[in-house]
XYZ file of C-alpha atoms in Angstrom:
156
model
C 2.342 8.736 25.369
C -0.515 7.510 23.179
C -2.193 10.811 23.373
C 1.090 12.527 22.575
C 1.426 10.123 19.418
C -2.053 10.880 18.178
C -1.539 14.631 18.575
C 1.556 14.458 16.627
C -0.323 12.427 13.914
C -3.105 15.094 13.859
C -0.643 17.881 13.548
C 1.284 16.130 10.928
C -1.776 15.274 8.815
C -2.773 18.853 8.966
C 0.474 19.909 7.882
C 0.789 17.481 5.224
C -2.646 17.704 3.919
C -2.570 17.150 0.227
C -5.863 18.835 -1.347
C -6.985 16.427 -4.213
C -10.261 16.606 -6.164
C -12.120 14.793 -3.266
C -9.930 16.415 -0.440
C -9.048 12.912 0.559
C -5.876 12.416 2.670
C -4.003 10.010 4.709
C -1.283 10.179 7.462
C 2.138 10.223 6.087
C 3.667 6.830 5.779
C 6.838 7.918 7.810
C 4.830 7.093 11.042
C 4.907 3.325 11.135
C 4.240 3.526 15.009
C 0.614 4.361 13.969
C -0.191 1.095 12.794
C -3.817 -0.029 13.791
C -3.037 -3.225 15.777
C -6.576 -4.215 15.805
C -6.296 -4.723 12.024
C -4.590 -7.780 10.803
C -2.523 -8.002 7.580
C -5.254 -10.075 6.152
C -7.906 -7.468 6.802
C -5.382 -4.801 5.049
C -4.980 -7.118 2.044
C -8.798 -7.484 1.758
C -9.070 -3.467 1.895
C -6.204 -3.384 -0.636
C -8.013 -5.838 -2.887
C -11.259 -3.779 -2.802
C -9.692 -0.533 -3.038
C -7.937 -1.696 -6.609
C -11.122 -3.478 -7.802
C -9.785 -7.116 -7.115
C -12.753 -8.703 -8.646
C -11.601 -7.273 -12.047
C -7.936 -8.558 -11.617
C -6.519 -10.978 -14.208
C -5.421 -13.228 -11.442
C -6.990 -12.843 -7.773
C -6.307 -16.642 -6.754
C -6.895 -17.075 -2.987
C -7.469 -13.587 -2.466
C -9.921 -12.993 0.315
C -9.795 -16.703 1.283
C -8.896 -18.397 4.504
C -5.993 -19.882 3.174
C -2.492 -18.591 4.435
C -1.504 -15.157 2.886
C 1.438 -16.449 0.870
C -0.872 -18.569 -1.104
C -2.726 -15.379 -2.164
C -1.448 -14.529 -5.706
C 1.291 -12.039 -5.741
C 1.790 -12.071 -1.802
C 5.018 -13.138 -0.272
C 5.618 -13.532 3.461
C 8.533 -14.234 5.861
C 8.862 -17.057 8.245
C 6.689 -15.039 10.901
C 3.900 -14.548 8.236
C 4.378 -11.124 7.726
C 3.975 -9.585 4.170
C 7.228 -8.645 2.567
C 6.302 -8.423 -0.979
C 3.430 -7.550 -3.100
C 4.012 -8.590 -6.719
C 1.058 -7.775 -9.140
C 2.352 -6.539 -12.443
C -0.035 -6.746 -15.351
C -2.948 -7.727 -13.311
C -5.576 -4.940 -14.080
C -5.311 -3.031 -10.787
C -7.351 -0.013 -11.379
C -8.024 2.936 -9.531
C -9.015 6.174 -11.519
C -9.154 8.777 -8.809
C -6.816 10.509 -6.528
C -7.430 8.653 -3.345
C -4.493 7.183 -1.542
C -3.967 3.723 -0.101
C -2.493 3.415 3.419
C 0.554 1.164 3.361
C 1.149 1.457 7.011
C -0.471 -1.854 8.018
C 2.532 -3.819 6.208
C 5.472 -2.293 7.986
C 7.846 -5.408 6.622
C 6.949 -4.760 3.018
C 10.299 -4.624 0.944
C 9.061 -5.152 -2.531
C 6.322 -3.510 -4.296
C 5.446 -4.267 -7.976
C 2.546 -2.719 -9.410
C 3.867 -2.142 -12.746
C 1.721 -2.214 -15.934
C -1.698 -1.755 -14.378
C -4.268 0.985 -14.397
C -3.026 3.343 -11.531
C -2.983 7.163 -11.907
C -1.876 7.809 -8.199
C 0.009 6.146 -5.486
C 1.387 6.735 -2.022
C 4.407 4.824 -0.980
C 5.115 2.687 1.918
C 8.309 2.995 3.942
C 11.191 0.737 4.029
C 10.847 -0.460 0.407
C 13.950 -1.923 -1.315
C 12.335 -2.534 -4.611
C 9.657 -0.538 -6.131
C 8.190 -0.771 -9.648
C 5.339 1.275 -10.804
C 6.265 1.646 -14.469
C 3.537 1.260 -17.259
C 0.876 2.973 -15.203
C -0.912 6.290 -15.731
C 0.633 7.855 -12.726
C 0.478 11.482 -12.849
C 1.477 11.858 -9.173
C 3.448 9.958 -6.547
C 2.832 11.106 -2.989
C 5.986 10.569 -1.143
C 4.111 12.177 1.881
C 7.346 12.233 4.003
C 8.235 8.690 2.946
C 11.792 7.585 3.923
C 12.920 5.558 1.056
C 16.545 4.967 2.441
C 16.615 1.415 1.643
C 15.504 1.569 -1.812
C 17.761 -0.215 -4.324
C 15.458 -0.382 -7.317
C 13.063 2.134 -8.603
C 11.160 2.033 -11.924
C 8.341 4.645 -12.994
C-alpha cells in the first residue's frame, strides 16, 4: 500500500509540476496522507521559521525553543497539541523567491494569517477555514489541487 501511495505521489508531482525560476516544486497539498510521520510539528515549525527568515521577524518570541508550541508567538494548538492556527500578521515574514513551503505537516491547521508581510508567493494547506494573505506582494498563489471546501474567510 505504501509503495502505491508513493507511486501516486510521484505521478501527481510530475503532472502538477510547476516550473518556476528555480524549478522548485512540492507535492500538491491535497494528499494529507503523505505527511512525514518522522517529522514533528515542532521540527516543521522550525523549518517554517527558517524558510521565512524568522531571525528578522518583528516578534519571534519562544520560536525554536523547547517551550510548548502554544507559547510560540502566533501559534495556537488544540487540546491534543496539534497546531490549529498560525497568526503572524505584520511580522516581517519574507521570502522573495518562488519556492513553496509544504504545509502538509500541519493537517489540523484551520487558520492561517500571514497578512501584511513580504511574501511574493505561497502555496496553501488543505482544510483552512480562515485565510488572510492580504497586504503581501503575492503575485502567485499555488492552489496545487488544494481543497478549500471549509474556507469561510479569505482576504488577498
